[in-house]
Amino acid sequence: MRKRKTYLIPGILAILLIISGTGIGKAQNASSLRFNEILVHNDSNAVDDFGQHSPWIEIFNSSFNTVNIGGCYLTDDLNNPTKYWIPTGTPSTKIASRYYIVFWADNHPTRGVFHLNFTLEEGKTIALFDANGKTLLDKIEIPAGQKPDVTFGRKTNDSNDWVYLDKSTPGADNDYSKKKSAGEKFVEFDPYGIGMTVIAMMVVFAALAILYVIYKNIGKFFIRKAAPKPVALTSESKVVVAEEEMSGEVNAAIAMALYLYQSEMHDYENTVLTINKVSRNYSPWSSKIYTLRKIPNNR
Amino acid sequence: MGNFFDFIVEHLTQFLHFTAFANLTVGHLIMICIGLIFIYLAIAKEFEPMLLVPIGFGILVGNIAFAPGYQIGVYESGSVLNYLYFGVLNGIYPPLIFLGIGAMTDFSALISNPKLILIGAAAQLGIFGAYCLALALGFSPTEAGAIGIIGGADGPTAIFLSSKLAPDLMGAIAISAYSYMALVPVIQPPVMKLLTTKKERLIRMKPPRAVSKVEKIIFAIAGMLLTTFIVPSGLPLLGMLFFGNLLKESGVTKRLADTAKGPMIDVVTILIGLTVGASTQATTFLTLKSIGIFALGAASFVVATFGGVMFVKIINLFLKEGHKINPLIGNAGVSAVPDSARVSQVVGLEYDKTNHLLMHAMGPNVAGVIGSAVAAGILLSFLA
């Protein structure tokens, strides 16, 4: 048994290490990254940091935590998944939760992290690969017939439908209509709060009622378990078993008495003065002879 | 020489402009008076001193009228107070307090008589009553949800929810929640007496049975799983509450439980109290909305007490003689632990000197903590 226990803890630690180790070399939750919007023919649309109208790719972080795209690969050739390596070590490659990042497909990789070594062409497939260069995170085939300055993107951030968008939105939500908050939508149907009261009270009651039902039955089980087992009586000896039930109040009084006894505070503590002989063993570090200056021997 | 004199005068004048005297407004004075009242109530009347002293002093700290731009105030990025306030704004402190509460709560009263759990659910009516009233008064849905939670009578839950739904109102909501929690002995007894008959107040309840350690351990685990499976948004509060309770009940993590219910909860209480108090700067706090929040807070406590007491009266209709519940413990369904349970005891003793209701009232009282955390989770999932 002891042997099993000895192996148990290192075993659990090893498993945890292996599980956490699988993330090594991968971008954090890079699987949440997806292409969101592209522009192939940029005549008068957004300009890059060099003032150029270049094709662009927008990537969306669909997760609810920050993801670093650094280390991942972008390509326009599925046979060459590691065509453009997104540099690491820069905070600018971190994409905030539910936010966007834009890459310029201008074939000018010397212009910075966000400038790719390919351009966008109709009929080609662009793809995003994980840091291992093998795991495909997302891909999109660019259909023919792309219009100048009209972007092709997801209808909404979480949609799988790709459409030509009425308005290009690099670095922003594709659905630019004014959105109502969850609360506003709720109150539209329930302006006086009656619906909320009914639903919420039902849920609170349901949660606690389930707890009640479970505990009622668990309680019954434990009461039965705690009940004294019937004593087998013989005709010779009749034993009267007096069952004495102690109430919670009695228990509480006993517990309080014990607590007071154990945590009793003294005004005067018992004190014992101890004088022990301290023995110092010889050490060359403390020896007087070694601390004296040695007289040179002139003989 | 003249130039030097001008230099001295100029800089003294400049210094005077930096002092709080130069920036003082009537609002600051009012808030300082409120802070002093809090400190007085805490020290002289012993109304929730652990909370009112840090909050009251925090109000004083927050209402020193400094010149802005020197990283001093709680709302100025980079200031020390702003760093401490981070834990409030991001809802970090309340779950830590819940961990401590879990580690110091004994659920035995609840486990021995599980039907008392339902009283904790009924008393949450105060939350939704205040939510309806807030909507009627023109508050936005998220603000109404945050205000409603005052009726749960749970300071950490109120801070947690308001930090998510209406951070601008958090100071007023927290102050209101803690003030009314301190005033539970004043607010609840009239409502309890109004709703009950003398016969009902004399009901004697069966003493709670002894609860085994295994039952307590199962409760901590099953309670967490059940409540958070139904309302996952309540996980930060409920998860920590039951985790703290497991530390206590497991019996093998005494050191952790002692830390959670001792030094840790003390540190967090100091930080939360001081920063919430400091967040009540006159410029942001003294508004008509704050007055509305205080009025709604009082109403929510009354409605919550009404809900708890009336629920007991209703279930008594279905219970056999000898198994009836004294409706005076209905008020304890709000989660002001242990003040509302103490109110049940005191009011009960007024009518029968030998009828001790404290242990019975602790059941709905701790159920109220769970209930208000569940209610906060529901509001969060619908309104956030």
XYZ file of C-alpha atoms in Angstrom:
683
model
C 0.000 0.000 0.000
C 2.801 2.355 0.980
C 4.596 1.448 -2.243
C 1.511 2.331 -4.264
C 1.296 5.673 -2.488
C 4.959 6.341 -3.235
C 4.315 6.029 -6.940
C 0.972 7.815 -6.897
C 2.142 11.402 -6.380
C 5.038 11.331 -8.877
C 2.672 9.609 -11.309
C 0.068 12.372 -11.032
C 2.775 15.021 -11.362
C 4.169 13.294 -14.451
C 0.739 13.173 -16.078
C 0.153 16.860 -15.328
C 3.578 17.662 -16.752
C 2.873 15.702 -19.910
C -0.506 17.405 -20.352
C 0.966 20.871 -19.826
C 3.947 19.936 -21.986
C 1.785 19.432 -25.034
C 1.413 23.200 -25.238
C 5.170 23.734 -25.591
C 6.104 25.121 -29.012
C 2.514 25.995 -29.786
C 0.981 29.431 -29.894
C -1.376 29.883 -26.914
C -4.787 28.677 -28.039
C -3.854 29.416 -31.630
C -6.695 27.122 -32.664
C -9.011 30.047 -31.905
C -7.481 32.128 -34.702
C -9.342 32.392 -37.985
C -9.380 34.429 -41.167
C -12.101 37.032 -40.913
C -11.855 39.405 -43.873
C -9.625 39.867 -46.917
C -9.164 42.496 -49.575
C -7.492 41.393 -52.811
C -7.669 44.547 -54.941
C -6.886 47.573 -52.824
C -7.205 50.693 -54.994
C -8.398 53.258 -52.470
C -9.040 51.245 -49.345
C -6.934 51.178 -46.157
C -3.278 52.210 -46.384
C -0.436 50.478 -44.614
C 2.243 52.089 -42.449
C 4.151 52.975 -45.647
C 1.178 54.802 -47.147
C 0.633 52.042 -49.710
C -2.686 50.518 -50.789
C -1.869 46.832 -50.449
C -4.037 43.727 -50.239
C -4.697 42.743 -46.640
C -5.777 39.829 -44.504
C -7.618 40.243 -41.210
C -7.353 37.501 -38.582
C -9.817 37.252 -35.692
C -9.091 35.855 -32.223
C -12.379 34.120 -31.434
C -11.297 33.075 -27.939
C -11.873 34.900 -24.673
C -8.218 35.294 -23.821
C -5.221 36.944 -25.433
C -3.529 34.813 -28.090
C -0.049 35.370 -29.485
C 0.041 34.696 -33.209
C 3.843 35.005 -33.199
C 5.463 31.747 -34.316
C 2.545 30.734 -36.535
C 2.828 30.594 -40.339
C 0.882 32.245 -43.152
C 1.033 30.917 -46.670
C -0.652 31.067 -50.051
C 0.643 27.623 -50.957
C -0.587 24.594 -49.033
C 2.469 22.657 -50.221
C 4.661 25.198 -48.491
C 2.944 25.762 -45.138
C 5.908 27.598 -43.602
C 6.135 30.255 -46.308
C 5.861 33.245 -43.947
C 6.887 32.830 -40.336
C 5.276 35.431 -38.105
C 8.114 36.713 -35.910
C 8.036 36.106 -32.170
C 9.283 38.294 -29.349
C 7.152 41.309 -30.169
C 4.107 42.289 -28.138
C 2.401 43.537 -31.296
C 1.601 39.951 -32.338
C -0.571 39.456 -29.276
C -4.245 39.618 -30.179
C -6.600 40.604 -27.390
C -9.693 38.563 -26.654
C -12.256 38.827 -29.507
C -9.991 41.218 -31.374
C -8.271 41.433 -34.755
C -4.900 41.731 -36.443
C -4.233 42.834 -40.032
C -1.423 41.591 -42.313
C -0.455 43.343 -45.548
C -0.002 40.915 -48.428
C 2.379 43.201 -50.370
C 5.302 40.830 -50.903
C 7.537 43.199 -48.914
C 8.562 41.162 -45.857
C 11.376 43.596 -45.152
C 8.854 46.258 -44.205
C 8.014 44.696 -40.857
C 6.276 41.954 -38.984
C 2.923 42.527 -40.645
C 4.128 42.570 -44.250
C 3.948 39.162 -45.945
C 6.187 37.635 -48.582
C 3.311 37.004 -50.987
C 0.332 38.837 -52.420
C -3.292 37.796 -52.709
C -4.411 36.269 -55.967
C -7.809 35.000 -57.035
C -8.089 31.227 -57.089
C -5.326 30.750 -54.558
C -5.815 29.400 -51.046
C -4.392 31.267 -48.098
C -3.809 29.314 -44.918
C -2.741 29.827 -41.317
C -0.619 27.109 -39.720
C 0.265 26.585 -36.088
C 3.794 27.045 -34.719
C 4.682 23.446 -35.589
C 4.116 24.262 -39.289
C 1.885 21.216 -39.680
C -1.405 21.895 -37.937
C -3.782 23.800 -40.165
C -5.653 26.412 -38.147
C -7.736 27.978 -40.922
C -7.771 28.368 -44.694
C -9.786 30.254 -47.238
C -9.880 29.915 -51.000
C -10.048 33.303 -52.681
C -12.870 33.103 -55.227
C -12.454 34.607 -58.682
C -14.176 37.880 -59.519
C -12.958 39.970 -56.560
C -14.005 43.605 -56.984
C -11.694 46.518 -56.230
C -12.020 47.877 -52.651
C -14.774 45.400 -51.792
C -13.790 43.037 -49.029
C -14.651 39.365 -48.780
C -15.296 38.183 -45.269
C -17.394 36.357 -42.732
C -20.943 37.687 -42.458
C -20.465 37.987 -38.728
C -17.443 37.145 -36.616
C -18.739 33.751 -35.582
C -20.327 32.871 -38.922
C -18.958 30.398 -41.454
C -20.663 32.212 -44.346
C -18.254 34.251 -46.460
C -19.835 37.141 -48.390
C -18.825 40.376 -50.076
C -19.177 42.964 -47.331
C -20.952 46.301 -47.804
C -18.300 48.070 -45.796
C -14.688 47.101 -45.266
C -13.769 46.863 -41.596
C -10.035 46.151 -41.156
C -9.377 45.637 -37.439
C -13.054 45.768 -36.528
C -16.214 43.673 -36.357
C -17.598 42.770 -39.812
C -21.099 43.383 -38.520
C -20.976 47.117 -37.948
C -24.665 47.597 -37.113
C -25.433 48.952 -33.653
C -25.793 46.064 -31.268
C -28.006 45.903 -28.245
C -26.615 44.590 -25.006
C -28.029 41.416 -23.488
C -29.720 43.510 -20.826
C -31.356 45.819 -23.365
C -32.655 42.853 -25.345
C -33.993 41.269 -22.155
C -35.785 44.413 -21.033
C -37.368 44.884 -24.462
C -39.482 41.823 -23.737
C -39.658 42.327 -20.008
C -39.841 46.063 -19.283
C -41.142 45.680 -15.713
C -38.855 42.887 -14.582
C -41.690 40.444 -13.896
C -40.263 37.891 -16.334
C -36.819 38.167 -14.763
C -38.325 37.724 -11.291
C -40.276 34.625 -12.314
C -37.369 33.008 -14.216
C -34.725 33.850 -11.641
C -36.797 32.765 -8.637
C -37.576 29.502 -10.450
C -33.878 28.911 -11.085
C -32.862 29.793 -7.515
C -35.583 27.530 -6.155
C -34.633 24.756 -8.584
C -30.965 24.931 -7.582
C -31.696 24.874 -3.874
C -34.604 22.420 -4.200
C -32.307 19.892 -5.864
C -29.885 20.380 -3.010
C -32.794 19.890 -0.584
C -33.986 16.668 -2.238
C -30.487 15.218 -2.342
C -29.758 16.171 1.236
C -33.055 14.946 2.509
C -32.218 11.501 1.157
C -28.585 11.581 2.172
C -29.733 12.623 5.644
C -32.123 9.660 5.822
C -29.299 7.328 4.850
C -26.989 8.691 7.528
C -29.694 8.664 10.205
C -30.322 5.006 9.407
C -26.593 4.312 9.467
C -26.128 6.106 12.767
C -29.048 4.279 14.415
C -27.905 1.599 16.915
C -28.114 -1.946 15.592
C -30.803 -4.068 17.262
C -29.340 -6.278 19.962
C -30.206 -9.952 19.746
C -31.975 -10.795 23.001
C -31.976 -14.256 24.462
C -34.653 -15.576 26.756
C -32.128 -15.823 29.571
C -30.948 -12.298 29.537
C -33.172 -9.403 28.770
C -31.309 -6.244 28.236
C -33.086 -2.992 28.225
C -31.491 -0.676 25.768
C -32.178 2.848 26.673
C -31.688 5.025 23.730
C -30.576 8.418 24.752
C -30.713 10.978 22.059
C -28.566 14.027 22.532
C -29.967 17.194 21.100
C -27.945 19.644 19.076
C -28.159 22.134 21.937
C -26.456 19.678 24.285
C -23.824 19.023 21.661
C -23.345 22.740 21.205
C -22.924 23.247 24.958
C -20.353 20.441 25.155
C -18.517 21.770 22.128
C -18.455 25.271 23.593
C -17.120 23.951 26.913
C -14.389 22.025 25.110
C -13.528 25.039 22.990
C -13.289 27.292 26.010
C -11.173 24.714 27.789
C -8.783 24.259 24.870
C -8.438 27.916 23.994
C -8.273 29.127 27.565
C -6.347 32.367 27.858
C -4.155 32.872 30.880
C -3.541 36.161 32.565
C -0.318 34.721 33.983
C 1.536 32.193 31.901
C 3.590 29.487 33.577
C 7.183 30.399 33.090
C 10.247 28.265 33.655
C 13.636 29.862 33.680
C 16.185 27.524 32.221
C 19.914 27.966 32.407
C 21.763 25.417 30.376
C 25.446 25.124 30.154
C 26.584 26.130 26.706
C 29.560 24.102 25.656
C 31.804 25.411 22.936
C 33.857 22.818 21.232
C 37.259 23.709 19.918
C 37.348 24.987 16.371
C 40.303 26.352 14.446
C 38.036 29.246 13.398
C 37.673 30.388 16.970
C 41.146 29.475 18.129
C 43.071 32.451 19.410
C 46.344 31.216 18.093
C 45.244 31.470 14.480
C 44.071 35.025 14.891
C 47.475 36.263 16.137
C 50.044 37.556 13.766
C 52.714 35.012 13.233
C 56.279 36.151 13.976
C 58.501 35.545 10.978
C 61.099 32.940 11.483
C 64.445 34.578 10.590
C 66.604 31.629 11.135
C 15.870 90.548 -2.776
C 12.514 91.554 -4.197
C 12.782 88.787 -6.778
C 13.502 86.236 -4.098
C 10.494 87.404 -2.078
C 8.294 87.080 -5.180
C 9.713 83.602 -5.749
C 8.801 82.558 -2.177
C 5.286 84.015 -2.404
C 4.677 82.478 -5.821
C 5.652 79.008 -4.683
C 3.760 79.271 -1.418
C 0.674 80.262 -3.415
C 1.298 77.361 -5.751
C 1.631 75.028 -2.787
C -1.613 76.333 -1.315
C -3.336 75.406 -4.556
C -2.154 71.830 -4.092
C -3.620 71.522 -0.608
C -6.983 69.916 0.028
C -8.244 73.218 1.479
C -8.024 74.866 -1.933
C -9.838 72.012 -3.679
C -12.442 71.339 -1.003
C -16.119 71.317 -1.997
C -19.306 70.952 0.020
C -19.619 67.432 -1.402
C -16.282 66.438 0.074
C -17.363 67.748 3.475
C -20.620 65.811 3.316
C -18.777 62.633 2.431
C -16.236 63.165 5.224
C -19.163 63.532 7.636
C -20.656 60.271 6.312
C -17.298 58.558 6.811
C -17.118 59.849 10.378
C -20.660 58.611 11.055
C -19.644 55.154 9.791
C -16.627 55.123 12.087
C -18.769 56.314 14.994
C -21.400 53.618 14.381
C -18.687 50.986 14.159
C -16.815 51.991 17.307
C -19.546 53.350 19.574
C -22.481 51.162 18.493
C -20.451 48.185 17.235
C -22.469 47.990 13.997
C -20.423 45.669 11.747
C -17.121 47.220 12.918
C -14.981 44.951 10.722
C -16.611 46.497 7.686
C -17.642 49.963 8.746
C -14.241 50.977 10.134
C -12.339 50.242 6.874
C -15.176 51.629 4.738
C -15.619 54.711 6.918
C -11.921 55.438 6.908
C -11.833 54.709 3.177
C -14.510 57.374 2.693
C -12.240 59.853 4.497
C -9.284 58.791 2.325
C -11.333 59.057 -0.852
C -12.599 62.520 -0.057
C -9.373 64.336 0.560
C -9.704 67.006 -2.108
C -6.335 66.694 -3.857
C -5.346 68.401 -7.075
C -5.709 65.842 -9.862
C -2.802 64.578 -11.922
C -0.419 63.443 -9.185
C -1.386 59.760 -9.076
C -3.020 60.025 -5.686
C -6.704 59.152 -5.999
C -8.348 55.787 -6.392
C -9.468 56.646 -9.920
C -6.055 57.863 -11.124
C -4.146 55.266 -13.149
C -0.865 54.306 -11.525
C -1.732 55.444 -8.007
C -1.307 53.007 -5.128
C -4.995 53.193 -4.325
C -5.794 52.511 -7.969
C -3.683 49.344 -7.854
C -5.503 48.199 -4.720
C -8.833 49.108 -6.327
C -7.971 46.763 -9.210
C -9.086 43.830 -7.052
C -12.480 45.421 -6.588
C -12.926 46.512 -10.204
C -12.087 43.099 -11.550
C -14.043 41.175 -8.961
C -10.965 39.538 -7.397
C -11.599 40.291 -3.727
C -15.185 38.974 -3.392
C -14.356 35.355 -4.316
C -11.432 35.451 -1.868
C -13.790 36.641 0.844
C -16.149 33.831 -0.099
C -13.275 31.384 0.351
C -12.878 32.650 3.908
C -16.626 32.597 4.531
C -16.724 28.991 3.331
C -13.881 28.098 5.671
C -15.700 29.576 8.672
C -19.252 28.435 7.869
C -20.765 25.405 9.497
C -23.535 24.041 7.291
C -24.670 21.556 9.972
C -27.908 23.404 10.713
C -28.778 23.287 7.030
C -27.804 19.650 6.551
C -29.747 18.492 9.594
C -32.937 20.158 8.370
C -32.605 20.519 4.588
C -36.016 22.090 4.041
C -34.586 25.278 5.550
C -32.551 25.616 2.320
C -35.705 26.715 0.544
C -36.124 29.715 2.842
C -32.774 30.912 1.535
C -34.263 30.794 -1.953
C -37.491 32.602 -0.999
C -35.656 35.522 0.581
C -33.981 36.280 -2.742
C -37.295 37.880 -3.693
C -35.747 41.067 -2.316
C -33.212 41.078 -5.131
C -35.798 40.867 -7.863
C -38.223 43.207 -6.117
C -35.500 45.850 -6.094
C -34.663 45.004 -9.726
C -38.284 45.687 -10.783
C -38.382 48.932 -8.776
C -35.068 50.087 -10.249
C -36.347 49.478 -13.770
C -39.487 51.447 -12.926
C -37.333 54.327 -11.671
C -35.544 54.481 -15.007
C -32.270 52.710 -14.244
C -30.763 50.784 -17.163
C -31.164 46.969 -17.080
C -27.569 46.378 -15.991
C -27.789 49.082 -13.325
C -31.100 47.620 -12.102
C -29.500 44.170 -11.815
C -26.558 45.551 -9.861
C -28.850 47.517 -7.547
C -31.147 44.536 -7.063
C -28.354 42.444 -5.590
C -28.325 44.710 -2.519
C -31.415 42.700 -1.502
C -29.209 39.629 -1.216
C -27.643 41.321 1.825
C -24.245 40.073 0.830
C -21.486 42.664 0.479
C -18.975 40.615 -1.545
C -21.706 39.423 -3.932
C -22.943 43.001 -4.368
C -19.413 44.191 -5.167
C -18.784 41.264 -7.499
C -21.968 41.784 -9.509
C -21.806 45.572 -9.644
C -18.177 45.391 -10.819
C -19.423 43.366 -13.778
C -22.733 45.087 -14.503
C -22.420 48.702 -13.361
C -18.887 49.626 -12.208
C -19.841 53.305 -11.968
C -22.389 52.538 -9.271
C -20.251 50.101 -7.338
C -19.315 52.501 -4.544
C -22.931 53.435 -3.849
C -24.110 49.832 -4.106
C -21.406 48.505 -1.785
C -21.971 51.244 0.783
C -25.701 50.696 0.628
C -25.376 46.901 0.984
C -23.007 47.105 3.949
C -25.008 49.875 5.629
C -28.236 47.922 5.473
C -26.465 44.751 6.581
C -25.410 46.675 9.668
C -28.978 47.913 10.050
C -30.581 44.460 9.813
C -31.516 44.579 13.553
C -33.426 47.785 12.838
C -35.049 46.953 9.496
C -36.168 43.355 9.934
C -37.979 43.070 13.316
C -40.950 45.343 12.433
C -41.571 43.408 9.214
C -41.288 40.078 11.039
C -43.709 41.150 13.756
C -46.127 42.598 11.226
C -46.348 39.386 9.239
C -46.617 36.861 12.099
C -49.166 36.045 14.768
C -48.242 35.511 18.408
C -49.033 31.812 18.061
C -46.639 31.496 15.136
C -43.864 33.273 17.010
C -44.100 30.703 19.794
C -43.603 27.692 17.540
C -40.890 25.448 18.916
C -38.773 23.578 16.455
C -37.160 20.191 16.914
C -33.511 20.513 17.891
C -31.189 19.864 14.950
C -29.592 16.426 14.825
C -25.870 15.874 14.944
C -24.349 15.814 11.469
C -21.492 13.501 10.554
C -18.234 14.627 9.005
C -18.914 12.629 5.838
C -22.225 14.445 5.338
C -20.469 17.792 5.635
C -17.795 16.784 3.130
C -20.399 15.522 0.667
C -22.320 18.783 1.089
C -19.313 20.889 0.123
C -18.699 18.870 -3.029
C -22.308 18.192 -4.046
C -23.299 21.789 -3.261
C -20.634 23.152 -5.572
C -21.370 20.735 -8.387
C -25.136 21.148 -8.270
C -25.318 24.910 -7.976
C -22.626 25.656 -10.546
C -23.965 23.125 -13.031
C -27.221 25.081 -12.920
C -25.678 28.559 -12.797
C -22.075 28.405 -14.088
C -21.790 32.193 -13.947
C -21.894 31.927 -10.160
C -18.746 29.775 -10.215
C -16.270 32.377 -8.899
C -18.365 32.856 -5.760
C -19.884 29.425 -5.271
C -16.706 27.578 -6.214
C -14.702 29.484 -3.639
C -17.409 29.233 -0.973
C -17.624 25.457 -1.178
C -13.870 25.082 -1.615
C -13.334 26.991 1.624
C -15.919 24.795 3.286
C -14.207 21.635 2.054
C -10.914 22.872 3.496
C -12.669 23.214 6.832
C -14.678 20.013 6.806
C -12.077 17.688 5.313
C -10.156 17.886 8.577
C -6.842 17.313 6.815
C -6.251 20.864 5.609
C -6.586 22.692 8.887
C -3.709 25.036 8.087
C -5.248 26.072 4.791
C -8.664 26.534 6.373
C -7.154 28.575 9.190
C -5.377 30.812 6.694
C -8.506 31.234 4.559
C -10.728 32.145 7.493
C -8.059 34.085 9.341
C -5.222 36.126 7.870
C -6.403 35.935 4.267
C -9.976 37.087 4.782
C -8.686 39.780 7.139
C -6.267 41.135 4.539
C -8.889 41.087 1.795
C -11.497 42.675 4.069
C -9.089 45.501 4.846
C -8.343 46.051 1.154
C -11.930 45.783 -0.035
C -13.271 47.984 2.752
C -10.699 50.702 2.332
C -10.848 50.846 -1.462
C -14.627 50.649 -1.686
C -14.792 53.470 0.835
C -12.200 55.442 -1.116
C -14.200 54.962 -4.304
C -16.942 57.195 -2.909
C -15.373 60.445 -4.026
C -17.911 63.199 -3.692
C -17.704 64.006 -7.388
C -18.782 60.509 -8.388
C -20.818 59.493 -5.361
C -23.076 62.424 -4.492
C -25.620 62.051 -7.261
C -29.360 61.500 -7.467
C -28.628 57.931 -8.552
C -26.906 57.239 -5.228
C -29.953 58.476 -3.328
C -32.118 56.199 -5.494
C -29.800 53.291 -4.766
C -30.083 53.864 -1.007
C -33.880 54.010 -1.198
C -34.007 50.842 -3.296
C -31.577 49.108 -0.943
C -33.889 49.692 2.014
C -36.868 48.475 -0.010
C -34.999 45.352 -1.078
C -34.273 44.373 2.530
C -37.937 44.780 3.425
C -39.041 42.695 0.419
C -36.430 40.017 1.205
C -37.640 39.751 4.798
C -41.223 39.621 3.550
C -40.325 36.836 1.086
C -38.605 34.701 3.709
C -41.254 35.055 6.418
C -44.190 34.560 4.059
C -42.573 31.484 2.528
C -42.305 29.864 5.953
C -45.943 30.677 6.646
C -46.943 29.074 3.350
C -44.965 25.854 3.832
C -46.273 25.618 7.394
C -49.690 25.070 5.847
C -48.396 21.762 4.463
C -46.423 20.628 7.510
C -47.783 18.477 10.315
C -48.022 19.745 13.869
C -44.675 19.281 15.593
C -42.803 19.736 12.326
C -43.778 23.330 11.731
C -41.169 26.038 11.282
C -41.143 29.214 13.313
C -41.676 32.015 10.733
C -39.361 34.245 12.742
C -36.461 32.436 11.067
C -37.770 33.445 7.631
C -35.917 36.752 7.790
C -32.634 34.846 8.056
C -32.954 33.821 4.408
C -31.086 36.996 3.504
C -27.419 36.228 3.668
C -26.305 38.753 6.257
C -24.478 36.092 8.288
C -24.934 35.878 11.235
C -26.750 39.166 11.909
C -30.114 38.151 10.486
C -29.988 34.814 12.370
C -29.241 36.795 15.507
C -32.316 38.945 14.805
C -34.449 35.769 14.675
C -33.037 34.722 18.033
C -33.601 38.110 19.672
C -37.155 38.526 18.368
C -37.973 34.918 19.281
C -36.750 35.433 22.850
C -39.013 38.476 23.205
C -41.999 36.122 23.090
C -40.566 33.015 24.732
C -37.453 33.258 26.862
C -36.688 29.576 26.391
C -37.224 29.319 22.647
C -33.766 29.586 21.104
C -34.017 30.037 17.342
C -30.378 30.832 16.575
C -29.314 27.361 15.448
C -32.456 26.945 13.335
C -32.001 30.388 11.777
C -28.417 29.608 10.816
C -29.783 27.097 8.267
C -31.639 29.613 6.072
C -28.908 32.136 6.802
C -26.159 30.085 5.150
C -28.625 28.962 2.467
C -29.102 32.663 1.776
C -25.380 32.969 0.980
C -25.739 30.210 -1.601
C -29.044 31.661 -2.848
C -27.706 35.168 -3.355
C -24.636 33.849 -5.201
C -26.940 31.824 -7.463
C -29.144 34.895 -8.019
C -26.057 36.956 -8.878
C -25.082 34.300 -11.415
C -28.526 34.469 -13.007
C -28.431 38.272 -13.281
C -24.965 38.051 -14.766
C -25.980 35.530 -17.389
C -29.073 37.468 -18.474
C -27.785 41.035 -18.333
C -24.012 41.045 -18.920
